[in-house]
Short mmCIF file of C-alpha atoms in Angstrom, two decimals:
data_model
loop_
_atom_site.label_atom_id
_atom_site.label_comp_id
_atom_site.label_asym_id
_atom_site.label_seq_id
_atom_site.Cartn_x
_atom_site.Cartn_y
_atom_site.Cartn_z
CA UNK A 18 80.97 -23.22 22.52
CA UNK A 19 79.02 -20.08 21.54
CA UNK A 20 77.27 -22.08 18.88
CA UNK A 21 76.33 -24.81 21.05
CA UNK A 22 75.08 -22.37 23.76
CA UNK A 23 72.68 -20.93 21.10
CA UNK A 24 71.64 -24.25 20.18
CA UNK A 25 70.73 -25.26 23.59
CA UNK A 26 69.01 -21.93 24.32
CA UNK A 27 66.74 -22.51 20.98
CA UNK A 28 66.00 -26.05 22.16
CA UNK A 29 64.96 -24.69 25.69
CA UNK A 30 62.59 -22.26 23.94
CA UNK A 31 61.15 -24.66 21.64
CA UNK A 32 60.29 -27.20 24.51
CA UNK A 33 58.87 -24.35 26.46
CA UNK A 34 56.57 -23.19 23.62
CA UNK A 35 55.43 -26.87 22.86
CA UNK A 36 54.66 -27.03 26.52
CA UNK A 37 52.60 -24.01 26.68
CA UNK A 38 50.80 -25.14 23.40
CA UNK A 39 50.08 -28.40 25.22
CA UNK A 40 48.46 -26.46 28.20
CA UNK A 41 45.97 -24.41 25.92
CA UNK A 42 47.87 -21.28 24.89
CA UNK A 43 46.62 -20.16 21.57
CA UNK A 44 49.09 -20.97 18.61
CA UNK A 45 51.28 -18.18 18.03
CA UNK A 46 50.29 -16.10 21.20
CA UNK A 47 53.63 -16.69 22.59
CA UNK A 48 55.49 -14.81 19.92
CA UNK A 49 52.83 -12.08 19.58
CA UNK A 50 53.10 -8.62 21.44
CA UNK A 51 51.18 -8.17 24.54
CA UNK A 52 47.65 -6.75 23.81
CA UNK A 53 47.87 -7.39 19.90
CA UNK A 54 44.71 -9.86 20.09
CA UNK A 55 42.14 -7.20 21.55
CA UNK A 56 38.54 -8.16 19.85
CA UNK A 57 35.09 -7.29 20.94
CA UNK A 58 32.73 -10.30 20.95
CA UNK A 59 28.78 -9.83 20.84
CA UNK A 60 28.33 -12.78 23.34
CA UNK A 61 24.33 -12.47 23.20
CA UNK A 62 24.20 -13.04 19.50
CA UNK A 63 22.35 -9.96 18.88
CA UNK A 64 22.22 -8.62 15.39
CA UNK A 65 22.90 -5.13 15.46
CA UNK A 66 20.93 -4.50 12.39
CA UNK A 67 17.74 -5.07 14.09
CA UNK A 68 15.60 -2.27 12.77
CA UNK A 69 15.40 -0.57 16.38
CA UNK A 70 14.80 3.20 16.64
CA UNK A 71 18.25 3.59 18.43
CA UNK A 72 20.72 4.86 15.89
CA UNK A 73 22.66 7.27 18.15
CA UNK A 74 26.45 7.14 18.03
CA UNK A 75 26.75 7.00 21.73
CA UNK A 76 30.03 5.14 21.95
CA UNK A 77 28.62 1.57 22.82
CA UNK A 78 30.73 -0.28 20.53
CA UNK A 79 34.37 -1.51 21.59
CA UNK A 80 37.27 0.76 21.60
CA UNK A 81 40.62 -0.67 21.03
CA UNK A 82 42.24 0.65 24.14
CA UNK A 83 39.89 -0.65 26.78
CA UNK A 84 39.12 -3.85 28.48
CA UNK A 85 42.82 -4.79 29.21
CA UNK A 86 43.55 -8.64 29.55
CA UNK A 87 39.65 -9.31 29.80
CA UNK A 88 39.39 -8.47 25.92
CA UNK A 89 42.08 -10.94 24.87
CA UNK A 90 41.31 -13.77 22.46
CA UNK A 91 41.32 -16.64 24.78
CA UNK A 92 40.10 -20.00 23.38
CA UNK A 93 36.74 -19.74 25.44
CA UNK A 94 36.49 -15.95 24.08
CA UNK A 95 37.14 -17.04 20.51
CA UNK A 96 34.80 -19.95 20.62
CA UNK A 97 31.93 -17.84 21.95
CA UNK A 98 32.96 -15.04 19.32
CA UNK A 99 32.63 -17.77 16.25
CA UNK A 100 29.40 -19.06 18.08
CA UNK A 101 27.99 -15.58 18.10
CA UNK A 102 28.86 -14.72 14.48
CA UNK A 103 27.15 -17.71 13.36
CA UNK A 104 24.18 -17.01 15.40
CA UNK A 105 24.04 -13.47 13.96
CA UNK A 106 24.40 -14.76 10.46
CA UNK A 107 21.50 -17.05 11.08
CA UNK A 108 19.43 -14.62 12.32
CA UNK A 109 20.20 -11.99 9.60
CA UNK A 110 19.44 -14.86 7.08
CA UNK A 111 16.05 -15.54 8.73
CA UNK A 112 15.25 -11.75 8.98
CA UNK A 113 15.79 -11.26 5.23
CA UNK A 114 13.86 -14.56 4.42
CA UNK A 115 10.81 -12.80 6.41
CA UNK A 116 11.38 -9.57 4.91
CA UNK A 117 11.42 -11.23 1.55
CA UNK A 118 8.49 -13.10 1.91
CA UNK A 119 5.19 -11.65 0.12
CA UNK A 120 2.34 -10.71 2.20
CA UNK A 121 -0.74 -12.83 2.01
CA UNK A 122 -3.05 -12.52 -0.91
CA UNK A 123 -6.10 -13.90 0.92
CA UNK A 124 -7.51 -15.09 4.13
CA UNK A 125 -6.33 -18.63 5.05
CA UNK A 126 -9.40 -21.32 4.99
CA UNK A 127 -11.98 -18.94 3.93
CA UNK A 128 -14.55 -18.71 0.96
CA UNK A 129 -16.84 -15.81 0.25
CA UNK A 130 -19.95 -15.92 -2.09
CA UNK A 131 -22.84 -13.77 -2.79
CA UNK A 132 -26.50 -14.63 -2.82
CA UNK A 133 -26.02 -18.38 -2.01
CA UNK A 134 -29.32 -20.07 -1.78
CA UNK A 135 -30.24 -22.04 1.56
CA UNK A 136 -30.41 -25.47 0.08
CA UNK A 137 -26.90 -24.65 -1.15
CA UNK A 138 -25.77 -23.65 2.00
CA UNK A 139 -27.20 -26.55 3.77
CA UNK A 140 -25.44 -28.93 1.41
CA UNK A 141 -22.10 -27.29 1.87
CA UNK A 142 -22.54 -27.48 5.64
CA UNK A 143 -23.04 -31.23 5.20
CA UNK A 144 -19.71 -31.37 3.43
CA UNK A 145 -17.87 -29.73 6.42
CA UNK A 146 -18.27 -25.91 5.43
CA UNK A 147 -18.92 -23.65 8.40
CA UNK A 148 -20.55 -20.03 8.13
CA UNK A 149 -18.21 -17.61 9.52
CA UNK A 150 -20.40 -14.45 8.92
CA UNK A 151 -23.66 -13.78 7.02
CA UNK A 152 -23.59 -10.22 5.77
CA UNK A 153 -26.99 -8.67 4.20
CA UNK A 154 -26.14 -5.77 2.06
CA UNK A 155 -29.31 -4.13 1.52
CA UNK A 156 -28.56 -1.17 -1.01
CA UNK A 157 -27.01 -3.63 -3.59
CA UNK A 158 -29.24 -6.41 -2.79
CA UNK A 159 -26.70 -8.72 -1.97
CA UNK A 160 -26.17 -11.29 0.78
CA UNK A 161 -22.64 -12.33 1.28
CA UNK A 162 -21.35 -15.55 3.03
CA UNK A 163 -18.00 -16.05 4.70
CA UNK A 164 -17.48 -19.73 4.73
CA UNK A 165 -14.55 -21.66 6.52
CA UNK A 166 -13.38 -24.38 4.34
CA UNK A 167 -13.21 -27.87 5.73
CA UNK A 168 -9.81 -29.12 6.71
CA UNK A 169 -10.19 -31.98 4.23
CA UNK A 170 -10.07 -29.88 1.32
CA UNK A 171 -7.51 -27.47 -0.17
CA UNK A 172 -8.66 -23.87 -0.53
CA UNK A 173 -8.66 -24.31 -4.43
CA UNK A 174 -10.72 -27.52 -3.95
CA UNK A 175 -13.20 -25.52 -1.41
CA UNK A 176 -13.68 -22.80 -3.87
CA UNK A 177 -14.54 -25.08 -6.72
CA UNK A 178 -17.04 -27.17 -4.28
CA UNK A 179 -18.91 -23.59 -3.52
CA UNK A 180 -19.00 -22.72 -7.38
CA UNK A 181 -20.29 -26.40 -8.09
CA UNK A 182 -23.60 -25.33 -6.29
CA UNK A 183 -26.38 -23.87 -8.62
CA UNK A 184 -25.85 -20.51 -6.72
CA UNK A 185 -22.31 -20.61 -5.86
CA UNK A 186 -20.82 -19.11 -9.11
CA UNK A 187 -19.49 -16.17 -7.41
CA UNK A 188 -17.53 -18.36 -4.79
CA UNK A 189 -14.01 -16.83 -4.50
CA UNK A 190 -11.09 -16.51 -1.75
CA UNK A 191 -11.50 -13.70 0.63
CA UNK A 192 -8.63 -11.66 -1.00
CA UNK A 193 -6.80 -8.88 0.78
CA UNK A 194 -6.41 -5.16 -0.67
CA UNK A 195 -3.84 -2.71 0.09
CA UNK A 196 -3.72 1.00 0.03
CA UNK A 197 -0.05 1.26 -0.97
CA UNK A 198 1.50 -1.61 -2.85
CA UNK A 199 5.26 -2.69 -2.90
CA UNK A 200 7.07 -0.39 -5.18
CA UNK A 201 10.02 -2.76 -5.75
CA UNK A 202 9.22 -3.73 -9.27
CA UNK A 203 11.68 -4.07 -12.30
CA UNK A 204 12.79 -0.74 -13.73
CA UNK A 205 10.52 0.23 -16.60
CA UNK A 206 11.59 1.33 -19.97
CA UNK A 207 11.62 5.16 -20.30
CA UNK A 208 8.45 6.79 -21.57
CA UNK A 209 9.25 10.24 -23.42
CA UNK A 210 8.23 13.25 -21.49
CA UNK A 211 5.16 15.05 -22.81
CA UNK A 212 5.85 18.67 -23.94
CA UNK A 213 3.87 21.03 -21.52
CA UNK A 214 3.36 24.82 -21.38
CA UNK A 215 5.85 26.65 -18.75
CA UNK A 216 4.32 26.60 -15.37
CA UNK A 217 4.06 30.00 -13.67
CA UNK A 218 4.79 30.90 -10.09
CA UNK A 219 2.13 29.40 -7.88
CA UNK A 220 0.71 30.28 -4.23
CA UNK A 221 0.76 26.93 -2.71
CA UNK A 222 2.38 23.43 -2.88
CA UNK A 223 0.06 21.94 -5.48
CA UNK A 224 -0.15 24.77 -7.81
CA UNK A 225 2.00 22.96 -10.64
CA UNK A 226 -0.41 19.91 -10.48
CA UNK A 227 -3.30 22.13 -10.80
CA UNK A 228 -2.19 24.15 -13.63
CA UNK A 229 -1.16 20.70 -15.36
CA UNK A 230 -4.82 19.93 -15.74
CA UNK A 231 -6.24 23.47 -15.91
CA UNK A 232 -8.24 23.00 -12.82
CA UNK A 233 -10.68 25.96 -12.81
CA UNK A 234 -9.23 28.56 -10.61
CA UNK A 235 -12.49 30.57 -10.37
CA UNK A 236 -14.37 27.77 -9.25
CA UNK A 237 -15.24 29.44 -5.93
CA UNK A 238 -16.96 32.18 -7.86
CA UNK A 239 -19.03 29.79 -9.84
CA UNK A 240 -22.07 28.71 -7.40
CA UNK A 241 -23.10 26.10 -9.99
CA UNK A 242 -19.77 24.45 -10.04
CA UNK A 243 -19.78 23.42 -6.32
CA UNK A 244 -19.99 19.65 -4.77
CA UNK A 245 -23.54 19.08 -3.56
CA UNK A 246 -23.27 15.27 -3.56
CA UNK A 247 -21.78 13.24 -0.52
CA UNK A 248 -18.37 11.68 -1.49
CA UNK A 249 -17.32 8.41 -0.22
CA UNK A 250 -13.59 7.19 0.53
CA UNK A 251 -12.61 3.60 1.38
CA UNK A 252 -9.07 3.81 3.04
CA UNK A 253 -7.27 3.59 6.22
CA UNK A 254 -8.03 5.50 9.41
CA UNK A 255 -8.07 9.45 9.09
CA UNK A 256 -6.97 11.75 11.63
CA UNK A 257 -10.13 14.06 11.56
CA UNK A 258 -8.54 16.47 14.07
CA UNK A 259 -5.51 17.31 11.84
CA UNK A 260 -5.08 21.09 11.24
CA UNK A 261 -5.58 20.71 7.57
CA UNK A 262 -8.97 19.04 8.13
CA UNK A 263 -10.67 21.24 10.86
CA UNK A 264 -13.80 22.58 9.94
CA UNK A 265 -14.29 19.84 7.15
CA UNK A 266 -17.43 18.28 6.52
CA UNK A 267 -16.08 14.83 7.21
CA UNK A 268 -17.37 11.57 8.71
CA UNK A 269 -15.14 8.67 9.62
CA UNK A 270 -16.80 5.24 9.92
CA UNK A 271 -14.78 1.94 11.01
CA UNK A 272 -15.43 -1.69 9.88
CA UNK A 273 -12.26 -3.36 11.91
CA UNK A 274 -12.29 -7.14 12.19
CA UNK A 275 -11.68 -8.15 15.73
CA UNK A 276 -8.39 -10.22 14.91
CA UNK A 277 -6.29 -7.22 13.65
CA UNK A 278 -4.87 -4.01 15.13
CA UNK A 279 -6.36 -0.71 13.85
CA UNK A 280 -4.87 0.86 10.73
CA UNK A 281 -2.64 3.80 10.67
CA UNK A 282 -3.87 7.31 9.86
CA UNK A 283 -1.37 7.91 7.11
CA UNK A 284 -2.59 7.07 3.77
CA UNK A 285 -6.57 7.88 4.81
CA UNK A 286 -5.46 11.28 6.21
CA UNK A 287 -3.68 12.42 3.14
CA UNK A 288 -6.34 11.21 0.56
CA UNK A 289 -8.94 13.08 2.72
CA UNK A 290 -6.96 16.29 2.89
CA UNK A 291 -6.46 16.35 -0.82
CA UNK A 292 -10.33 16.40 -1.33
CA UNK A 293 -11.75 18.45 1.43
CA UNK A 294 -8.58 19.97 3.25
CA UNK A 295 -9.14 23.54 4.23
CA UNK A 296 -7.12 24.29 7.28
CA UNK A 297 -3.97 25.06 5.27
CA UNK A 298 -2.95 27.55 2.51
CA UNK A 299 0.22 25.28 1.66
CA UNK A 300 -2.03 22.28 0.45
CA UNK A 301 -5.94 23.12 0.07
CA UNK A 302 -8.18 20.45 -0.75
CA UNK A 303 -9.68 20.21 -4.32
CA UNK A 304 -13.51 20.52 -3.05
CA UNK A 305 -13.37 21.57 0.48
CA UNK A 306 -17.22 22.31 0.46
CA UNK A 307 -18.19 18.75 -0.25
CA UNK A 308 -19.31 16.28 2.56
CA UNK A 309 -16.99 13.45 2.89
CA UNK A 310 -17.76 9.96 4.08
CA UNK A 311 -14.61 7.94 4.96
CA UNK A 312 -14.93 4.19 5.92
CA UNK A 313 -11.93 2.76 7.48
CA UNK A 314 -11.84 -0.90 6.50
CA UNK A 315 -8.16 -1.66 7.01
CA UNK A 316 -6.35 -3.46 9.82
CA UNK A 317 -2.76 -4.41 10.54
CA UNK A 318 -1.38 -7.95 11.11
CA UNK A 319 2.04 -7.38 11.97
CA UNK A 320 3.61 -5.12 9.37
CA UNK A 321 0.96 -5.87 6.75
CA UNK A 322 -2.12 -3.09 6.51
CA UNK A 323 -4.69 -4.69 4.70
CA UNK A 324 -8.52 -5.02 4.09
CA UNK A 325 -10.34 -7.94 3.23
CA UNK A 326 -12.85 -8.22 0.37
CA UNK A 327 -15.64 -8.93 2.78
CA UNK A 328 -14.89 -5.67 4.57
CA UNK A 329 -14.51 -3.80 1.16
CA UNK A 330 -17.90 -5.14 0.01
CA UNK A 331 -19.37 -4.19 3.44
CA UNK A 332 -18.04 -0.59 3.18
CA UNK A 333 -19.40 -0.27 -0.77
CA UNK A 334 -22.70 -1.08 0.81
CA UNK A 335 -22.38 1.07 3.80
CA UNK A 336 -21.57 4.21 1.39
CA UNK A 337 -24.67 3.22 -0.61
CA UNK A 338 -26.71 3.50 2.29
CA UNK A 339 -25.79 7.18 2.74
CA UNK A 340 -26.45 7.88 -0.81
CA UNK A 341 -23.08 8.52 -1.89
CA UNK A 342 -22.96 8.85 -5.56
CA UNK A 343 -18.99 8.97 -6.04
CA UNK A 344 -16.53 6.65 -4.45
CA UNK A 345 -12.82 6.64 -4.33
CA UNK A 346 -10.85 3.74 -3.84
CA UNK A 347 -7.19 4.39 -3.61
CA UNK A 348 -6.47 0.66 -3.11
CA UNK A 349 -5.50 -2.17 -5.23
CA UNK A 350 -5.60 -6.13 -5.01
CA UNK A 351 -6.38 -9.21 -7.09
CA UNK A 352 -9.30 -9.88 -8.85
CA UNK A 353 -12.31 -11.25 -6.97
CA UNK A 354 -15.80 -12.59 -8.32
CA UNK A 355 -17.89 -11.31 -5.35
CA UNK A 356 -16.28 -7.86 -5.36
CA UNK A 357 -17.15 -7.73 -9.15
CA UNK A 358 -20.70 -8.57 -8.72
CA UNK A 359 -21.22 -5.89 -6.21
CA UNK A 360 -19.46 -3.31 -8.26
CA UNK A 361 -21.55 -4.27 -11.48
CA UNK A 362 -24.50 -3.51 -9.03
CA UNK A 363 -23.24 -0.32 -7.82
CA UNK A 364 -22.95 0.92 -11.64
CA UNK A 365 -26.73 0.63 -12.47
CA UNK A 366 -28.75 3.86 -12.41
CA UNK A 367 -29.36 5.20 -8.97
CA UNK A 368 -25.88 3.62 -7.87
CA UNK A 369 -22.42 5.28 -7.68
CA UNK A 370 -19.46 6.06 -9.79
CA UNK A 371 -16.26 4.25 -8.26
CA UNK A 372 -12.71 5.22 -9.18
CA UNK A 373 -9.90 3.27 -8.28
CA UNK A 374 -6.01 3.29 -8.67
CA UNK A 375 -4.07 1.77 -11.14
CA UNK A 376 -1.71 0.18 -9.00
CA UNK A 377 2.03 0.88 -7.99
CA UNK A 378 3.57 -2.63 -8.98
CA UNK A 379 5.36 -1.58 -12.17
CA UNK A 380 4.49 -1.37 -15.84
CA UNK A 381 5.02 -5.23 -16.21
CA UNK A 382 2.72 -6.23 -13.22
CA UNK A 383 -0.60 -7.81 -13.75
CA UNK A 384 -3.76 -5.71 -13.87
CA UNK A 385 -4.81 -4.62 -10.22
CA UNK A 386 -8.38 -4.62 -9.26
CA UNK A 387 -11.01 -2.89 -8.67
CA UNK A 388 -9.43 -0.68 -11.11
CA UNK A 389 -9.39 -3.59 -13.66
CA UNK A 390 -13.06 -3.94 -13.80
CA UNK A 391 -15.06 -2.56 -16.68
CA UNK A 392 -17.60 -0.87 -14.35
CA UNK A 393 -14.56 1.30 -12.45
CA UNK A 394 -13.21 4.42 -13.50
CA UNK A 395 -9.22 3.35 -13.51
CA UNK A 396 -6.81 6.20 -12.78
CA UNK A 397 -2.90 6.28 -13.37
CA UNK A 398 -0.44 8.79 -12.28
CA UNK A 399 1.79 11.38 -14.10
CA UNK A 400 4.30 13.78 -12.91
CA UNK A 401 4.22 17.65 -13.00
CA UNK A 402 5.61 17.29 -16.49
CA UNK A 403 2.91 15.00 -17.67
CA UNK A 404 5.27 11.88 -17.81
CA UNK A 405 3.75 8.61 -16.49
CA UNK A 406 4.65 7.50 -12.94
CA UNK A 407 7.58 5.09 -13.37
CA UNK A 408 5.96 2.55 -11.16
CA UNK A 409 2.33 2.77 -12.47
CA UNK A 410 0.84 -0.44 -13.76
CA UNK A 411 -0.53 -0.68 -17.35
CA UNK A 412 -3.03 -1.97 -19.67
CA UNK A 413 -5.90 -1.52 -21.64
CA UNK A 414 -8.33 -1.13 -18.88
CA UNK A 415 -6.91 2.40 -17.65
CA UNK A 416 -9.30 5.37 -18.32
CA UNK A 417 -7.47 8.59 -17.54
CA UNK A 418 -4.37 10.00 -15.95
CA UNK A 419 -3.91 12.80 -13.56
CA UNK A 420 -1.13 14.20 -11.14
CA UNK A 421 0.02 11.53 -8.77
CA UNK A 422 4.03 12.40 -8.21
CA UNK A 423 4.95 14.80 -5.36
CA UNK A 424 1.41 15.60 -4.39
CA UNK A 425 1.38 17.65 -1.08
CA UNK A 426 -1.04 16.48 1.37
CA UNK A 427 -1.62 15.95 5.12
CA UNK A 428 0.46 13.62 7.31
CA UNK A 429 -0.80 11.74 10.10
CA UNK A 430 -0.19 13.99 12.89
CA UNK A 431 0.87 17.60 11.68
CA UNK A 432 1.85 19.29 8.68
CA UNK A 433 2.00 18.41 4.86
CA UNK A 434 4.45 16.05 3.08
CA UNK A 435 4.66 15.17 -0.74
CA UNK A 436 3.14 11.72 -1.46
CA UNK A 437 3.64 9.67 -4.50
CA UNK A 438 1.54 6.85 -6.39
CA UNK A 439 -1.55 6.26 -8.17
CA UNK A 440 -3.37 6.38 -4.90
CA UNK A 441 -3.00 10.20 -4.98
CA UNK A 442 -4.04 10.61 -8.65
CA UNK A 443 -7.33 9.15 -7.89
CA UNK A 444 -8.83 12.43 -5.81
CA UNK A 445 -8.11 14.70 -8.88
CA UNK A 446 -10.26 12.32 -10.79
CA UNK A 447 -12.88 12.03 -8.03
CA UNK A 448 -13.23 15.77 -7.41
CA UNK A 449 -14.18 16.12 -11.23
CA UNK A 450 -16.65 13.22 -11.16
CA UNK A 451 -18.27 14.90 -7.82
CA UNK A 452 -18.36 18.20 -9.62
CA UNK A 453 -20.32 16.48 -12.56
CA UNK A 454 -22.61 14.65 -10.47
CA UNK A 455 -23.86 17.70 -8.67
CA UNK A 456 -24.34 19.61 -11.93
CA UNK A 457 -25.99 16.42 -13.60
CA UNK A 458 -27.94 15.01 -10.90
CA UNK A 459 -30.05 12.58 -13.38
CA UNK A 460 -26.70 11.18 -14.74
CA UNK A 461 -25.95 7.34 -14.20
CA UNK A 462 -22.70 6.15 -12.95
CA UNK A 463 -22.04 5.21 -16.58
CA UNK A 464 -22.85 8.64 -17.94
CA UNK A 465 -20.79 10.34 -15.13
CA UNK A 466 -17.80 8.00 -15.97
CA UNK A 467 -17.89 8.79 -19.65
CA UNK A 468 -18.22 12.46 -19.08
CA UNK A 469 -14.87 12.31 -16.83
CA UNK A 470 -13.31 10.12 -19.86
CA UNK A 471 -14.22 12.96 -22.14
CA UNK A 472 -12.49 15.60 -20.04
CA UNK A 473 -8.93 14.98 -21.05
CA UNK A 474 -5.97 15.89 -23.41
CA UNK A 475 -4.75 12.97 -25.42
CA UNK A 476 -0.87 12.86 -24.55
CA UNK A 477 -0.30 9.40 -25.37
CA UNK A 478 -0.43 7.26 -28.38
CA UNK A 479 -3.45 8.42 -30.54
CA UNK A 480 -6.40 7.50 -28.92
CA UNK A 481 -6.73 5.18 -25.80
CA UNK A 482 -3.68 3.63 -24.70
CA UNK A 483 -2.19 1.47 -22.14
CA UNK A 484 -0.12 4.16 -20.51
CA UNK A 485 -2.31 7.13 -20.21
CA UNK A 486 -5.95 5.51 -21.09
CA UNK A 487 -7.84 8.27 -22.92
CA UNK A 488 -5.55 10.95 -21.78
CA UNK A 489 -4.65 13.76 -19.03
CA UNK A 490 -7.36 15.41 -17.31
CA UNK A 491 -7.99 18.74 -19.19
CA UNK A 492 -10.52 20.83 -17.16
CA UNK A 493 -11.04 23.99 -19.34
CA UNK A 494 -14.67 23.40 -19.98
CA UNK A 495 -15.52 21.77 -16.48
CA UNK A 496 -17.31 24.72 -14.95
CA UNK A 497 -18.36 26.40 -18.42
CA UNK A 498 -22.00 27.35 -18.78
CA UNK A 499 -24.20 24.58 -19.99
CA UNK A 500 -21.26 22.04 -19.53
CA UNK A 501 -22.22 18.61 -20.77
CA UNK A 502 -18.71 17.01 -20.32
CA UNK A 503 -17.99 16.98 -24.02
CA UNK A 504 -14.42 16.39 -25.09
CA UNK A 505 -12.08 19.69 -24.84
CA UNK A 506 -10.18 18.80 -28.13
#
């Protein structure tokens, strides 16, 4: 009897369970303990990893004890949870794809060309080309045209059509240049550190860098070792009100395209302070007495801060108008025929010596420009031991090495921070070139570049090499009487 009663009870329980399942109760919920299925669903599908600034641990996530029966995993809640998770995964994938997408290398549908004749321009206009802008560069005797390519041609085809004109050989894309390149390059092979003498205790944050290159500590006491020629910098915005630039002889000019947002005052402020900073004894400038002209050609499109080659060429001409003899370009990008043409003009007697960053895309990356041009002094970076910066680009075009790792310089608002990259090695070489130009007013840009190349210590393979160029700056004789820039070896 007892067995039959238990059997009947089990049959009834099974019937009740089947009925509940038919009514929509989740499978197994009848047998589970009350409250065991608590779950937090993100019903709006918002991915928490959204890059927002709010990273406070304010208890906004679900706790296991709250919500009561409203948090139970009912069929509707479960479906919403699955949909929310799927939506978040899709959004996360989309964001990763957007982050991974490389920034554009050039402006869409634009060709730039120098010194295009009127007949050739008319011929191109008859083919559907439009003139976006005509820029007359008086000091380098160049006229630059920005042309909009016809919709019927690819950009490569449009460039070839321009180059096919008798005066269109310099036709090229309107390339973009950037002050700080992507540093996510493959890890380079190790380079053996160079043995250097011990660095004594220093009184400011960049003392070790100056000791490494034998910067003339007594320069302030040598009137004929001061900078008397104006120096130019092409970079981002500069915070001229920064405490480290108060009192500096600084002029900031802007060449900003209307369709982009202004650049941030991060990179430019750091470079300017390295040269003429004087308001801080923590990171004083190399040549605080100099007149510095900064041309801000960078703008922001989303998170991409860049300068077009048309703006870069205009900035070079603007500096030439102000009789600038030494130009610091802590930026890098692709080769461009129009840019090469203008830089070649600048390198002629009466022009300016141009110094540029080797680039930070890694030792296996292609040559970066304008550093890759023969008329530009290419500067790479080393650390305080004389070891090459691991992200520095390499090649036979490199001229010299200078400190560029953990260099203290002004931030965009207040104070100083360490900066690393070939961008921050260039000001050391620029300061040297400015001193030489001041001491040798009749020297041509080519003469000055060669004098800088001679003021080095050979620290790589014997002779010029693809890692250090001619060698590391070594300035024992920079301010010596009757200095001619001869080799220090």
